[in-house]
Short mmCIF file of C-alpha atoms in Angstrom, two decimals:
data_model
loop_
_atom_site.label_atom_id
_atom_site.label_comp_id
_atom_site.label_asym_id
_atom_site.label_seq_id
_atom_site.Cartn_x
_atom_site.Cartn_y
_atom_site.Cartn_z
CA MET Y 997 144.61 134.05 190.69
CA GLU Y 998 143.43 132.70 187.32
CA VAL Y 999 147.03 132.10 186.24
CA GLU Y 1000 147.75 130.12 189.43
CA GLU Y 1001 144.62 128.00 188.92
CA GLN Y 1002 145.67 127.22 185.36
CA GLU Y 1003 149.15 126.22 186.50
CA LYS Y 1004 147.69 123.88 189.13
CA ARG Y 1005 145.41 122.24 186.56
CA LYS Y 1006 148.34 121.76 184.16
CA SER Y 1007 150.40 120.19 186.97
CA ILE Y 1008 147.60 117.75 187.89
CA LYS Y 1009 147.12 116.76 184.23
CA MET Y 1010 150.85 116.13 183.81
CA LYS Y 1011 150.93 113.90 186.92
CA ARG Y 1012 147.95 111.87 185.68
CA ARG Y 1013 149.52 111.54 182.25
CA ASN Y 1014 152.84 110.35 183.69
CA LYS Y 1015 151.07 107.85 185.93
CA ASN Y 1016 149.05 106.44 183.02
CA GLU Y 1017 152.21 106.18 180.89
CA THR Y 1018 153.97 104.28 183.71
CA ILE Y 1019 151.08 101.82 184.08
CA SER Y 1020 150.88 101.36 180.33
CA TYR Y 1021 154.62 100.72 180.07
CA SER Y 1022 154.51 98.26 182.97
CA SER Y 1023 151.65 96.25 181.48
CA SER Y 1024 153.23 96.19 178.00
CA ALA Y 1025 156.73 95.21 179.16
CA PRO Y 1026 157.95 91.96 177.54
CA ILE Y 1027 158.28 90.20 180.91
CA ASN Y 1028 154.51 90.47 181.37
CA ASN Y 1029 154.01 88.19 178.36
CA LEU Y 1030 155.12 85.32 180.60
CA ASP Y 1031 152.43 83.29 182.36
CA ASP Y 1032 151.92 83.42 186.13
CA GLY Y 1033 153.86 80.22 186.79
CA CYS Y 1034 156.97 81.50 185.00
CA LEU Y 1035 156.86 84.88 186.73
CA MET Y 1036 156.42 83.28 190.13
CA HIS Y 1037 159.38 80.98 189.46
CA ILE Y 1038 161.51 84.05 188.62
CA PHE Y 1039 160.37 85.82 191.79
CA SER Y 1040 161.38 82.80 193.87
CA PHE Y 1041 165.05 83.53 193.10
CA LEU Y 1042 164.81 87.05 194.56
CA SER Y 1043 165.81 87.71 198.15
CA PRO Y 1044 162.64 88.17 200.29
CA LEU Y 1045 163.75 91.66 201.35
CA PRO Y 1046 164.00 94.05 199.69
CA ASP Y 1047 163.82 92.60 196.16
CA ARG Y 1048 160.76 90.35 196.30
CA TYR Y 1049 158.97 92.84 198.54
CA ASN Y 1050 159.61 95.64 196.02
CA THR Y 1051 158.24 93.61 193.11
CA ALA Y 1052 154.85 93.68 194.84
CA LEU Y 1053 154.78 97.46 194.34
CA VAL Y 1054 154.92 97.31 190.53
CA CYS Y 1055 151.31 96.43 189.70
CA HIS Y 1056 148.33 94.40 190.92
CA ARG Y 1057 149.41 91.24 189.09
CA TRP Y 1058 152.95 91.36 190.44
CA ARG Y 1059 151.63 92.01 193.93
CA TYR Y 1060 149.44 88.90 193.72
CA LEU Y 1061 152.34 86.76 192.49
CA ALA Y 1062 155.03 88.23 194.79
CA CYS Y 1063 152.80 87.71 197.85
CA HIS Y 1064 151.58 84.27 196.82
CA PRO Y 1065 151.77 81.70 199.67
CA ARG Y 1066 153.94 79.51 197.43
CA LEU Y 1067 156.68 82.10 197.93
CA TRP Y 1068 156.02 83.11 201.53
CA LEU Y 1069 153.45 83.28 204.30
CA ARG Y 1070 152.63 86.54 206.08
CA VAL Y 1071 151.95 87.35 209.73
CA ASP Y 1072 150.05 90.64 209.65
CA ARG Y 1073 147.45 91.76 212.17
CA SER Y 1074 146.34 94.60 209.89
CA VAL Y 1075 144.77 92.10 207.48
CA LYS Y 1076 141.01 92.19 208.04
CA ASP Y 1077 140.08 89.03 206.18
CA PHE Y 1078 142.28 86.09 207.21
CA SER Y 1079 140.53 83.84 204.75
CA GLU Y 1080 143.02 85.34 202.30
CA SER Y 1081 145.49 82.61 201.42
CA GLY Y 1082 148.87 82.94 203.11
CA ALA Y 1083 147.93 85.58 205.72
CA PHE Y 1084 147.83 84.79 209.44
CA PRO Y 1085 147.10 86.80 212.61
CA ASN Y 1086 149.99 85.34 214.64
CA ILE Y 1087 153.28 83.48 214.32
CA GLU Y 1088 152.05 80.23 215.84
CA GLU Y 1089 149.34 79.77 213.20
CA ALA Y 1090 151.75 80.63 210.39
CA VAL Y 1091 154.33 78.11 211.63
CA SER Y 1092 151.64 75.43 211.93
CA ALA Y 1093 150.42 76.02 208.36
CA ALA Y 1094 153.88 76.35 206.80
CA ARG Y 1095 155.48 73.63 204.71
CA PRO Y 1096 159.15 72.67 205.07
CA GLY Y 1097 161.29 75.29 203.37
CA ASP Y 1098 158.67 78.09 203.54
CA THR Y 1099 159.50 81.73 204.26
CA ILE Y 1100 157.37 83.56 206.85
CA LEU Y 1101 157.32 87.36 206.59
CA ILE Y 1102 156.42 88.99 209.92
CA ALA Y 1103 154.93 92.45 209.47
CA ALA Y 1104 156.65 95.45 211.01
CA GLY Y 1105 155.00 97.57 213.69
CA GLY Y 1106 153.99 96.64 217.23
CA SER Y 1107 154.90 93.44 219.06
CA HIS Y 1108 154.05 89.88 218.05
CA LEU Y 1109 153.57 87.51 220.98
CA ALA Y 1110 155.78 84.43 220.78
CA SER Y 1111 155.84 82.00 223.70
CA ASN Y 1112 157.16 78.42 223.53
CA ILE Y 1113 156.50 78.14 219.77
CA GLN Y 1114 158.05 74.86 218.60
CA ILE Y 1115 159.45 74.77 215.07
CA ARG Y 1116 159.93 71.19 213.83
CA LYS Y 1117 160.49 71.88 210.10
CA PRO Y 1118 162.98 73.95 208.09
CA LEU Y 1119 161.68 77.54 207.93
CA PHE Y 1120 162.96 81.06 207.26
CA LEU Y 1121 161.48 83.78 209.53
CA ILE Y 1122 162.15 87.35 208.41
CA GLY Y 1123 161.05 90.73 209.74
CA GLY Y 1124 159.21 93.04 207.36
CA GLY Y 1125 160.73 96.31 208.57
CA GLU Y 1126 163.73 98.19 207.24
CA VAL Y 1127 165.62 97.48 210.48
CA PRO Y 1128 165.24 94.76 213.16
CA ASP Y 1129 163.79 97.21 215.70
CA GLU Y 1130 160.62 97.52 213.62
CA THR Y 1131 159.58 93.87 214.05
CA THR Y 1132 159.52 92.59 217.65
CA LEU Y 1133 158.73 89.12 218.94
CA LEU Y 1134 157.81 89.34 222.64
CA CYS Y 1135 158.09 86.42 225.04
CA LEU Y 1136 156.17 87.06 228.27
CA ARG Y 1137 157.17 85.86 231.73
CA GLY Y 1138 156.21 82.28 232.50
CA SER Y 1139 157.48 80.99 229.14
CA ASP Y 1140 160.73 79.10 228.64
CA SER Y 1141 161.50 80.77 225.32
CA ALA Y 1142 160.00 82.72 222.44
CA LEU Y 1143 160.96 80.14 219.80
CA GLU Y 1144 162.12 76.53 220.23
CA PHE Y 1145 163.98 74.97 217.30
CA LEU Y 1146 164.01 71.25 216.54
CA SER Y 1147 164.96 71.67 212.89
CA THR Y 1148 167.19 73.74 210.63
CA CYS Y 1149 165.92 77.35 210.56
CA LYS Y 1150 167.02 80.88 209.80
CA LEU Y 1151 166.04 84.18 211.46
CA LYS Y 1152 166.74 87.55 209.87
CA ASN Y 1153 165.90 91.20 210.59
CA LEU Y 1154 163.98 90.46 213.82
CA THR Y 1155 164.04 91.66 217.43
CA VAL Y 1156 163.32 88.89 219.95
CA LYS Y 1157 162.68 90.09 223.49
CA ALA Y 1158 162.29 87.82 226.53
CA GLU Y 1159 161.06 89.28 229.80
CA LEU Y 1160 162.43 86.26 231.65
CA GLY Y 1161 163.91 83.05 230.32
CA CYS Y 1162 165.61 82.84 226.92
CA CYS Y 1163 164.91 84.33 223.52
CA LEU Y 1164 165.81 81.28 221.44
CA LEU Y 1165 165.99 77.65 222.56
CA HIS Y 1166 167.99 75.42 220.21
CA ARG Y 1167 167.28 71.68 220.53
CA SER Y 1168 168.58 70.33 217.22
CA GLY Y 1169 169.32 71.26 213.63
CA ARG Y 1170 171.27 74.16 212.20
CA LEU Y 1171 170.09 77.56 213.47
CA ILE Y 1172 171.22 80.71 211.60
CA ILE Y 1173 170.66 84.13 213.19
CA ASP Y 1174 171.49 87.08 210.95
CA GLU Y 1175 171.05 90.82 211.53
CA CYS Y 1176 168.79 90.38 214.57
CA ILE Y 1177 168.49 91.88 218.05
CA LEU Y 1178 168.19 89.61 221.10
CA GLN Y 1179 167.09 91.31 224.31
CA CYS Y 1180 166.87 89.72 227.76
CA GLU Y 1181 165.96 90.89 231.25
CA SER Y 1182 168.48 93.39 232.58
CA ASN Y 1183 169.64 93.69 236.21
CA PRO Y 1184 168.80 92.49 238.81
CA LEU Y 1185 167.34 89.37 237.12
CA ASP Y 1186 169.80 88.99 234.26
CA TYR Y 1187 171.27 85.83 235.82
CA LEU Y 1188 167.93 84.09 235.19
CA SER Y 1189 167.87 84.83 231.48
CA CYS Y 1190 170.01 84.05 228.45
CA PRO Y 1191 169.52 85.16 224.81
CA ILE Y 1192 170.41 81.76 223.31
CA ILE Y 1193 170.33 78.34 224.98
CA SER Y 1194 171.44 75.21 223.12
CA THR Y 1195 170.76 71.71 224.46
CA ALA Y 1196 171.72 69.93 221.23
CA GLY Y 1197 173.43 66.63 221.96
CA SER Y 1198 172.49 66.62 225.64
CA GLY Y 1199 170.12 63.65 225.37
CA VAL Y 1200 167.11 65.74 226.45
CA PHE Y 1201 165.16 64.59 223.38
CA PRO Y 1202 164.86 61.12 221.83
CA SER Y 1203 167.40 60.28 219.14
CA LYS Y 1204 164.77 60.41 216.39
CA LEU Y 1205 164.47 64.17 216.98
CA LYS Y 1206 168.18 64.74 216.78
CA SER Y 1207 169.86 65.62 213.51
CA LEU Y 1208 173.41 65.51 212.21
CA GLY Y 1209 175.18 68.85 211.94
CA ASP Y 1210 173.61 70.56 214.96
CA SER Y 1211 174.98 74.10 215.23
CA VAL Y 1212 174.16 77.75 215.84
CA SER Y 1213 175.60 80.51 213.66
CA VAL Y 1214 175.22 84.17 214.68
CA SER Y 1215 176.21 87.13 212.49
CA HIS Y 1216 175.81 90.91 212.76
CA THR Y 1217 173.48 90.49 215.74
CA ARG Y 1218 173.02 92.82 218.70
CA ILE Y 1219 172.74 91.06 222.08
CA GLU Y 1220 171.53 92.89 225.19
CA GLY Y 1221 171.08 91.66 228.77
CA GLY Y 1222 171.23 88.16 230.14
CA ALA Y 1223 173.88 86.29 232.07
CA LYS Y 1224 175.83 85.43 228.89
CA ALA Y 1225 175.27 85.55 225.14
CA VAL Y 1226 174.84 81.79 224.77
CA LEU Y 1227 174.51 78.88 227.19
CA THR Y 1228 175.22 75.30 226.10
CA SER Y 1229 174.45 72.09 227.98
CA GLY Y 1230 175.14 69.52 225.27
CA ASP Y 1231 177.96 68.63 222.89
CA LEU Y 1232 178.29 72.12 221.37
CA ALA Y 1233 180.70 74.87 222.41
CA LEU Y 1234 181.19 78.55 221.61
CA GLN Y 1235 183.72 79.13 218.81
CA ARG Y 1236 185.06 81.81 216.44
CA VAL Y 1237 183.83 84.81 218.41
CA ARG Y 1238 184.07 88.31 216.94
CA VAL Y 1239 182.66 91.49 218.46
CA ILE Y 1240 182.38 94.97 216.95
CA TYR Y 1241 181.88 97.94 219.24
CA ALA Y 1242 179.50 100.50 217.69
CA ARG Y 1243 178.63 103.82 219.29
CA THR Y 1244 175.55 102.52 221.08
CA SER Y 1245 175.70 98.73 220.76
CA LEU Y 1246 177.79 95.58 220.51
CA TYR Y 1247 177.45 93.40 217.42
CA PHE Y 1248 178.36 89.72 217.64
CA TRP Y 1249 179.57 87.09 215.21
CA PHE Y 1250 180.08 83.56 216.59
CA ASP Y 1251 179.39 79.89 216.05
CA VAL Y 1252 178.21 77.21 218.44
CA ASP Y 1253 179.52 73.96 217.05
CA CYS Y 1254 180.90 70.56 217.99
CA LYS Y 1255 183.83 70.67 220.38
#
C-alpha cells in the first residue's frame, strides 16, 4: 500500500512539473514579446475555426486576444455576464451590434432562435461546433425565414431549420453557404416550405437596396425537406448543379446566378 501511495505522489508531482514547464515555455516564447496589437493582427489572418479558436486555448493572454470583439463577436447563452465586450445572448443582438465585415461565432449546443432577422451589412456567421449539427438556428412557424439577406454574407458550419416557410431569404448581395445543413418541413407540408428563396432582381425592394453581383453559392451543404432546394422569383436562375450521394444524406453544390 505504501509503495502504491508513493507512486501516486510521484505521478502527481510529474504532472504538475510538466504543466508548469509548459506554461513557462509558452510565456517565454519569442512571439509573446510582441505587443497585443501585433498579436491580434496575426490572429486576424487565421481561419476562425479551428485555428483562431485553438489559439484561445494556449494561455489567458491569447484567449483574451483571440476572443477580442475586433476579431469576432460571440453568441453564447452560457455567458453569465453579457456586459463582457463581444458576447451576446442571441443572434439578433449580435447582428445589430456587428460592424460590416465582422465574424459572428455562434456557440454549439442547443437551438438558437432566428426569425426574420434582417442582415443589411457584410457579415460572416459561423457555427462553433465541430460539425454543423451541433449549432442549430431554429425558425418557428409564423416567420417568413430564419435569416433575410440584403447584403453580401457567408454562412459556414451551421444547421438552419424552418418549421414552415424558408430557411434563408436572399434579397440582394452575394450569399455564400458552405458546409451547412438546411432543413425544412417534411410531408405533408413540404410544398409550403423551401430551404432557399431568392427574390434578387424582382423589384420587390427599392433600387437603393439592390447591389451589383447578386448571387447565391452553395457548397458541401445538406438539404432536407421542402418543395425544392431553391426557389427564385427574380433575375437569377439555378446553375452548375452537383450532387453527391452519401450513405445517409445528399450533399449539394450549386450556384444561383444571372441567367
